[in-house]
GROMACS .gro file of C-alpha atoms in nm:
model
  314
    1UNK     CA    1  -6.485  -2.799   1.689
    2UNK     CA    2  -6.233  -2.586   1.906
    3UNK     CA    3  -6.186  -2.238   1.795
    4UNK     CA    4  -5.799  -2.206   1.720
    5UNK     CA    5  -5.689  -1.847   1.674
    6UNK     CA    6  -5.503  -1.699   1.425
    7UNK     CA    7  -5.213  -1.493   1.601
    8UNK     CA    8  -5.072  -1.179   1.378
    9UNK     CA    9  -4.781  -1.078   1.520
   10UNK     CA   10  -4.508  -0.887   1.314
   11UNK     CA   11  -4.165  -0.892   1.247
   12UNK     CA   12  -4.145  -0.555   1.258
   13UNK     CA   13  -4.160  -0.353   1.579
   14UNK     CA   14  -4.171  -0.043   1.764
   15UNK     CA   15  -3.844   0.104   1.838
   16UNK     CA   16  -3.816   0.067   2.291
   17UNK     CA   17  -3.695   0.382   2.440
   18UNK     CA   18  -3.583   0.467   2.690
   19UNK     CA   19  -3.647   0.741   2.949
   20UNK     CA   20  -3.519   0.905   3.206
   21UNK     CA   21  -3.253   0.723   3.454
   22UNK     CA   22  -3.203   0.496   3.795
   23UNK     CA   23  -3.519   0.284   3.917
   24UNK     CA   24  -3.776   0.502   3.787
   25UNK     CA   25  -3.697   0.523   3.445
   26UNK     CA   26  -3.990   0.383   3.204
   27UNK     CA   27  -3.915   0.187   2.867
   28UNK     CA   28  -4.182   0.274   2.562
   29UNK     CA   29  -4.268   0.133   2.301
   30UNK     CA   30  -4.074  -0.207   2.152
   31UNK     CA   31  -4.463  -0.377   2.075
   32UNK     CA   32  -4.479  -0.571   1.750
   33UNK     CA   33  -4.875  -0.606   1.761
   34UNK     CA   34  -5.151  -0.367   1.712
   35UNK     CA   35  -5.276  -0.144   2.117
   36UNK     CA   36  -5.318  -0.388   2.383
   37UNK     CA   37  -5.354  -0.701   2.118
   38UNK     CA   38  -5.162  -0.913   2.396
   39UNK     CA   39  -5.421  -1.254   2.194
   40UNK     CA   40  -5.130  -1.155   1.952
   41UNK     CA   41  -4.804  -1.146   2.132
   42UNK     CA   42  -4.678  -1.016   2.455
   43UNK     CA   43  -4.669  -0.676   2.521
   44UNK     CA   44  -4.325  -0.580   2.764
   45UNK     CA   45  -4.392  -0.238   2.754
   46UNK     CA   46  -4.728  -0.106   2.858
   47UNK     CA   47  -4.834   0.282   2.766
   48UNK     CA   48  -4.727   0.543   3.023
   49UNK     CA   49  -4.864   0.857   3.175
   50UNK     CA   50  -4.683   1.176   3.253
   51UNK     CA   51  -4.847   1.434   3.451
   52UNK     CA   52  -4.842   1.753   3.306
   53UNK     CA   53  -4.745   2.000   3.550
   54UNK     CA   54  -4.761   2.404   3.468
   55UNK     CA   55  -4.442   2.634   3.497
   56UNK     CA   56  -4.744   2.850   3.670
   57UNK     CA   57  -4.755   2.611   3.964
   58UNK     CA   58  -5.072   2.559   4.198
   59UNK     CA   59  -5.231   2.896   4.077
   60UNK     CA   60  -5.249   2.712   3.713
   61UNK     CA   61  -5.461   2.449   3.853
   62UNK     CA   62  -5.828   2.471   3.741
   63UNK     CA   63  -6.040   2.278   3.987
   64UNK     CA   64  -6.086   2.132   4.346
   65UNK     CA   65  -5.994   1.786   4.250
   66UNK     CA   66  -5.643   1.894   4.105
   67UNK     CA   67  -5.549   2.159   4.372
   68UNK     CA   68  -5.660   1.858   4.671
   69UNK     CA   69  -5.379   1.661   4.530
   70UNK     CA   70  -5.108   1.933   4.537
   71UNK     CA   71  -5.221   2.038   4.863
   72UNK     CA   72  -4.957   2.230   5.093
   73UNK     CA   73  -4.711   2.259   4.751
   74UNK     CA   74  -4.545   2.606   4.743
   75UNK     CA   75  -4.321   2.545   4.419
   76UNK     CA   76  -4.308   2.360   4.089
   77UNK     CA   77  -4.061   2.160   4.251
   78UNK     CA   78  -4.332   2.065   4.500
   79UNK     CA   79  -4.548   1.947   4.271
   80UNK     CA   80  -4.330   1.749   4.087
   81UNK     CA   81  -4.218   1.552   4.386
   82UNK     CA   82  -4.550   1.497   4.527
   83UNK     CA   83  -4.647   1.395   4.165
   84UNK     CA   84  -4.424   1.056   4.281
   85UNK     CA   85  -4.737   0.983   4.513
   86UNK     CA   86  -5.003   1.010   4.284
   87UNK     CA   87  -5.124   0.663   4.141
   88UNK     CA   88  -5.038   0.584   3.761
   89UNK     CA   89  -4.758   0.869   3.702
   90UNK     CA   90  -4.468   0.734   3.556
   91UNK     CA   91  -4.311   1.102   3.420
   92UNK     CA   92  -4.338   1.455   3.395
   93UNK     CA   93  -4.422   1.702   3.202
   94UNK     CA   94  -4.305   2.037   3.244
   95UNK     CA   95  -4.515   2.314   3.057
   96UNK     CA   96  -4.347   2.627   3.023
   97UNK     CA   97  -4.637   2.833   2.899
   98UNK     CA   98  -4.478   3.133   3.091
   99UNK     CA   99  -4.239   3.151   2.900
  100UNK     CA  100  -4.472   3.296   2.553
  101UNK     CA  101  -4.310   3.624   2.431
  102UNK     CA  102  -4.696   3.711   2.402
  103UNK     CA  103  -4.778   3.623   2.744
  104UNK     CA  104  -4.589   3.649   3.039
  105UNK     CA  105  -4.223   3.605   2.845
  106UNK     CA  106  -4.034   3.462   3.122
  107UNK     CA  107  -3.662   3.402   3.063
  108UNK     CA  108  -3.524   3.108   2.924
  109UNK     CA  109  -3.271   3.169   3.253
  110UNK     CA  110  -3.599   3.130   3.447
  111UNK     CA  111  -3.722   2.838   3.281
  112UNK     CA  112  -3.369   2.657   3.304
  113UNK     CA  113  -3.339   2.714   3.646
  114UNK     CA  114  -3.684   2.583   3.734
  115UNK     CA  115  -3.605   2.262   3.481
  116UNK     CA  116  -3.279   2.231   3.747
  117UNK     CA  117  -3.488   2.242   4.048
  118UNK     CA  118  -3.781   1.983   3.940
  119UNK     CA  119  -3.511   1.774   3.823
  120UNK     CA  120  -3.359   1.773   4.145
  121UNK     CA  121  -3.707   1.691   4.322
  122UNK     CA  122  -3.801   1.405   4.135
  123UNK     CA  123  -3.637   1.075   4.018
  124UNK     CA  124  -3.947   1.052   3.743
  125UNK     CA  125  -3.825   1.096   3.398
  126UNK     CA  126  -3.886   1.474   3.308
  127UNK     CA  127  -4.019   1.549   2.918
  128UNK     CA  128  -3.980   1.968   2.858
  129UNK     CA  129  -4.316   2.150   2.654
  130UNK     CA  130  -4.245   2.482   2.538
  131UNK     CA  131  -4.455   2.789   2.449
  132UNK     CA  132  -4.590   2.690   2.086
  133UNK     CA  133  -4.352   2.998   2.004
  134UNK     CA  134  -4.098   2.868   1.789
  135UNK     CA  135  -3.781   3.052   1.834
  136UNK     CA  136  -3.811   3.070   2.238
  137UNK     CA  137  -3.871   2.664   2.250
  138UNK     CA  138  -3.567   2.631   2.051
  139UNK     CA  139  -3.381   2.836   2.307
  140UNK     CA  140  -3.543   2.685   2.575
  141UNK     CA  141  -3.527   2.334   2.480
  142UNK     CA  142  -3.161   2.377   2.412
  143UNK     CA  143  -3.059   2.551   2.703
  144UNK     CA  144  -3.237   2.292   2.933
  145UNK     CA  145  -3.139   2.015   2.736
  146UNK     CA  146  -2.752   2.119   2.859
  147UNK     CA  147  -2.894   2.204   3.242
  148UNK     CA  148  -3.031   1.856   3.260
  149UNK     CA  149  -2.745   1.633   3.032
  150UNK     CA  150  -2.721   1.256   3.152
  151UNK     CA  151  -3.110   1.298   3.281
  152UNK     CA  152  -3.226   1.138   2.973
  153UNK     CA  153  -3.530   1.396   2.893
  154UNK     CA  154  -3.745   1.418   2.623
  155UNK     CA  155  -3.821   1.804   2.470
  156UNK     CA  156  -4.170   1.838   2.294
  157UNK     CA  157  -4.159   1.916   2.011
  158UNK     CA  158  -3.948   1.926   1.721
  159UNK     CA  159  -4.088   2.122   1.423
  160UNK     CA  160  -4.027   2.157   1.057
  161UNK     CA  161  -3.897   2.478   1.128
  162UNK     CA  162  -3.675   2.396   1.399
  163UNK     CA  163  -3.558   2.059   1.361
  164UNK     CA  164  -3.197   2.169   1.300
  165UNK     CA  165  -3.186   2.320   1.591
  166UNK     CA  166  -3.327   2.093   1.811
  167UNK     CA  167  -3.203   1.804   1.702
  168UNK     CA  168  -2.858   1.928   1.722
  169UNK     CA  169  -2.856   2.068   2.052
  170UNK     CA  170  -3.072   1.829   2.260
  171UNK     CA  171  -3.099   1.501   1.994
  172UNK     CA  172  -2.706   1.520   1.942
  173UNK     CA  173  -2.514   1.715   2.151
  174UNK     CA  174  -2.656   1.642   2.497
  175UNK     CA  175  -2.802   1.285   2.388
  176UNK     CA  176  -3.171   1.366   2.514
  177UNK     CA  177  -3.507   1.229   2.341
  178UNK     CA  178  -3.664   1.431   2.115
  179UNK     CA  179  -4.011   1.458   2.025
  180UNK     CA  180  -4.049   1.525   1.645
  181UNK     CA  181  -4.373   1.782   1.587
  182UNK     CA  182  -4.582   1.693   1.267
  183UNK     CA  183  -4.983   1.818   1.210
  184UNK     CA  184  -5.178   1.544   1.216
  185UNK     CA  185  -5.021   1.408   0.873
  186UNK     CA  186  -4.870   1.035   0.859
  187UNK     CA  187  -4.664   1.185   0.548
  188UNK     CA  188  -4.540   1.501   0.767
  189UNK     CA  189  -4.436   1.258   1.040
  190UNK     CA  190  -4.244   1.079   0.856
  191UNK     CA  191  -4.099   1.309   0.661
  192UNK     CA  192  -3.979   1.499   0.978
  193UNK     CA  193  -3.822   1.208   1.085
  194UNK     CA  194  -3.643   1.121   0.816
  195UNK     CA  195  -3.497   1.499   0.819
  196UNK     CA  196  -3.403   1.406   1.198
  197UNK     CA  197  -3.231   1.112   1.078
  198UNK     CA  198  -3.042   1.279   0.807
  199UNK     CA  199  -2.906   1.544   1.078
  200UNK     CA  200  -2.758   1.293   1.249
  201UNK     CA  201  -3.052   1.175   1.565
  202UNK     CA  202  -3.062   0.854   1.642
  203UNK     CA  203  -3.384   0.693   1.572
  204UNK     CA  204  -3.412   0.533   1.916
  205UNK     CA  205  -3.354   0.917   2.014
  206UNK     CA  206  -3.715   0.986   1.868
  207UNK     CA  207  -4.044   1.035   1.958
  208UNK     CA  208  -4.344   1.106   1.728
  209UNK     CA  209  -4.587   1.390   1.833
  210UNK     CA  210  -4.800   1.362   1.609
  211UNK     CA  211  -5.045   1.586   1.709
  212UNK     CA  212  -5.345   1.642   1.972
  213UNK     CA  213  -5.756   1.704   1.924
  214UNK     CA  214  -5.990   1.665   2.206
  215UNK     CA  215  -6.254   1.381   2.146
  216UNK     CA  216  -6.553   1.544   1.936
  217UNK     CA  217  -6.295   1.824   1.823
  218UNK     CA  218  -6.201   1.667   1.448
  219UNK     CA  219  -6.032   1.401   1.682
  220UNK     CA  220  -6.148   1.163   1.370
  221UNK     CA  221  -5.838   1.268   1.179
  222UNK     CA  222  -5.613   1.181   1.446
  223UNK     CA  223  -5.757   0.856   1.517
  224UNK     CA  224  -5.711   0.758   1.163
  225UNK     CA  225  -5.359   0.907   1.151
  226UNK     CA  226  -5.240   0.717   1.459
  227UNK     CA  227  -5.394   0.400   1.298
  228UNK     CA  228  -5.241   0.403   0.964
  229UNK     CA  229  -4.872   0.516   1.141
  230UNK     CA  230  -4.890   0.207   1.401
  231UNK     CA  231  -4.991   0.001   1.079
  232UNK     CA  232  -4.700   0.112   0.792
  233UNK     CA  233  -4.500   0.046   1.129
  234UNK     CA  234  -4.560  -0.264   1.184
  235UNK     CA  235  -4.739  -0.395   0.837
  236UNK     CA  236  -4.489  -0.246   0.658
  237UNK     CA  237  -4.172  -0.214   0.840
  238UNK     CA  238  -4.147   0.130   0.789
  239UNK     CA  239  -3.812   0.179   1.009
  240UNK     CA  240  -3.910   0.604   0.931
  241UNK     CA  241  -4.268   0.598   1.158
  242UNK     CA  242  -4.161   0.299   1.386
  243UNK     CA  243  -4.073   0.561   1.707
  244UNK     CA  244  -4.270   0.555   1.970
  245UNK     CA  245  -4.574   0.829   1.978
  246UNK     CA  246  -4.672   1.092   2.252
  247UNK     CA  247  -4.977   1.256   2.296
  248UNK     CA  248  -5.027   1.619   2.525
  249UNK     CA  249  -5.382   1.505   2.648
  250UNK     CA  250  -5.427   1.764   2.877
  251UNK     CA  251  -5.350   2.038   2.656
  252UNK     CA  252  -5.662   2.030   2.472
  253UNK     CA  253  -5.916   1.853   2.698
  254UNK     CA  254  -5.904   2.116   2.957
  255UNK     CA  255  -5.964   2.459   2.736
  256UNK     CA  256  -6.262   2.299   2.538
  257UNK     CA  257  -6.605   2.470   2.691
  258UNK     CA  258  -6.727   2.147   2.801
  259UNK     CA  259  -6.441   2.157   3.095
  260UNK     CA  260  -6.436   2.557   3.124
  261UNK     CA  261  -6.783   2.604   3.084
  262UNK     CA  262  -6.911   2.688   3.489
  263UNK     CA  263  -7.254   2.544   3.605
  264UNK     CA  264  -7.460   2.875   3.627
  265UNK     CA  265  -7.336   2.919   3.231
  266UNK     CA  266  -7.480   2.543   3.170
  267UNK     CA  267  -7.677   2.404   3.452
  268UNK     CA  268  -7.802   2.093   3.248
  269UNK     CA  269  -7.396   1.970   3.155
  270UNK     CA  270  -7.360   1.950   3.536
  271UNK     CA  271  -7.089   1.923   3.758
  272UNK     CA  272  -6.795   2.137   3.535
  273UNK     CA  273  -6.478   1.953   3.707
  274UNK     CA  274  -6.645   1.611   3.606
  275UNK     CA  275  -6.692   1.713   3.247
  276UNK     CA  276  -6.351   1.742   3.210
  277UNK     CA  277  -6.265   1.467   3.387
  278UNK     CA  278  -6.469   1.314   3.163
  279UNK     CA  279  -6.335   1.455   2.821
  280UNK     CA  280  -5.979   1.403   2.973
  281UNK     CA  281  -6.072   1.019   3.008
  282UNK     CA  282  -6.252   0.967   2.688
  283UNK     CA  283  -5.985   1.158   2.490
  284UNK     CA  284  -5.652   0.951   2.633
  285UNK     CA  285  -5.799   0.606   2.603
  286UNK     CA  286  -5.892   0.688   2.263
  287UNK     CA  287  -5.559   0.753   2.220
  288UNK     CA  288  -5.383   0.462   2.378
  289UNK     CA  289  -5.635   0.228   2.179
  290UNK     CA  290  -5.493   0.412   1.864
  291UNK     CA  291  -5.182   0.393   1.927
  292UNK     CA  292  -5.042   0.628   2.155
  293UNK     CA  293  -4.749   0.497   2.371
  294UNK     CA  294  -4.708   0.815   2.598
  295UNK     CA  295  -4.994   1.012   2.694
  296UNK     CA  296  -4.979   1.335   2.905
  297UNK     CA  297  -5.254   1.415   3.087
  298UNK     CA  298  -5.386   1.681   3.405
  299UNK     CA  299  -5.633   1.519   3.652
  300UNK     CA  300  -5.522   1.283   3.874
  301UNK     CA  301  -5.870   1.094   3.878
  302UNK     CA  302  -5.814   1.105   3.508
  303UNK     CA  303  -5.517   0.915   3.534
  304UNK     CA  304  -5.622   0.711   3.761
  305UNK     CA  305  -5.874   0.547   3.592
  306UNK     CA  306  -5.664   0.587   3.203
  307UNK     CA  307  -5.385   0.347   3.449
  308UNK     CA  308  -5.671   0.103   3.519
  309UNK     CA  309  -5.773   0.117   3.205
  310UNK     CA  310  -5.383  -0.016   3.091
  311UNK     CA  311  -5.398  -0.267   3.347
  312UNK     CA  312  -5.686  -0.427   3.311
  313UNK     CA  313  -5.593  -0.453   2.860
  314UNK     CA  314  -5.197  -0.548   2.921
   0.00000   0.00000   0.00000
């Protein structure tokens, strides 16, 4: 007897968004089946990667493998146009880690006029990650949310303590993509977009961070929480979690000790740069099988082989 499959495709579906502008913007989400479940339905939209690039420039860049591909770049700017070259980018992601009133507390003037200047080196969309230090990401994100108006750019993230501000500034008055900020917490997600909503964003303005672990790092509870989101989505038709979700990657594979760890420190781990290779790999397509529709990652034999890894499932 034949084997006839039994399709599950929903009615429900993924809001598509879009970002960035021209020919190299990238559309995400708009699925209405589980990751990759193309037996299902067609999949338009396959998950994209944005390259995470450091307001720090080359000096930020841990290993031989990373600073080889930026090779003869003096400037963020550099970097971000010669991230156009490397295989499976589709956006980038400017960290401003600089700018931490803790750290190095440079000026939201600086980080504006660096947004302005990678901007004008690359036609890739551009999504903005702040400082983790709530009032200077407001300021930032709002004052290069106005730099960069009609670039359709996403800033990361959105919290519970500064959604108003956010949302208002870059969601509403300069009509860029916001990335809503909840811990790990299907109920905090949607509870921070629904408070988005109420302000007055758009829902196809909205993106769902919903939180980042490194694989073996209680990345359990974010595997579960991306699975129940993508499935009150689409099960459900919960119109409150069905925006499209980005993950920082890089953020937490590459300061775990397995990827700082050096070789003298742990001889039998072996070659340091391919651990976190490695973790960086094991942690996105995790991930992407989850649900993830965006991930940002470091290592560009990392994404490499995460954009094979889409291929070869779409």
């Amino acid at each position: 007897m034949a084997f006839n499959p039994k399709k599950q495709a929903y009615n429900a579906s993924i809001n598509a968004v879009t970002l960035g502008t021209g020919e190299k913007s990238i559309v995400v989400g708009g699925e209405n089946v589980f990751p990759f479940y193309t037996f299902d339905a067609p999949i338009a939209n396959s998950p994209k990667i944005a390259l995470e690039i450091s307001d720090k420039g080359v000096e930020s860049l841990q290993t031989a493998g990373m600073k080889a591909a930026f090779e003869g770049c003096a400037t963020v700017a550099d970097m971000a146009k010669k991230a156009e070259e490397i295989e499976g980018v589709s956006a980038i992601c400017l960290h401003f880690e600089s700018a931490d009133p803790n750290g190095e507390n440079k000026s939201v003037e600086d980080c504006v006029a660096m947004a302005k200047e990678v901007a004008d080196a690359t036609a890739l969309p551009i999504i903005i990650m702040g400082c983790k230090n709530i009032e200077k990401d407001s300021e930032i994100f709002s004052k290069c949310s106005e730099a960069l108006q009609g670039k359709n750019i996403v800033v990361l993230s959105a919290r519970e303590e500064d959604y108003k501000t956010v949302g208002a500034s870059a969601g509403m008055a300069y009509n860029q993509k916001v990335g809503a900020e909840s811990a790990v917490d299907i109920n905090l997600a949607k509870q921070l977009n629904v408070l988005l909503s109420q302000l007055g964003v758009s829902a196809q303005s909205i993106l769902m961070n919903l939180g980042s672990s490194c694989a073996g790092y209680g990345y359990e509870y974010l595997s579960s929480t991306l699975d129940r989101v993508k499935a009150a989505a689409l099960a459900q038709n919960d119109a409150q979690l069905q925006m499209p979700i980005v993950t920082p990657i890089s953020t937490e594979t590459w300061n775990v000790k397995e990827a700082m760890l050096s070789e003298e420190e742990a001889p039998e781990w072996g070659n340091v740069e391919e651990r976190g290779i490695e973790m960086e790999i094991t942690t996105a397509a995790a991930c992407l099988t989850s649900g993830s529709d965006v991930v940002i990652m470091k290592h560009p034999a990392a994404i490499k082989t995460i954009a094979q890894f889409i291929d070869s499932l779409m």
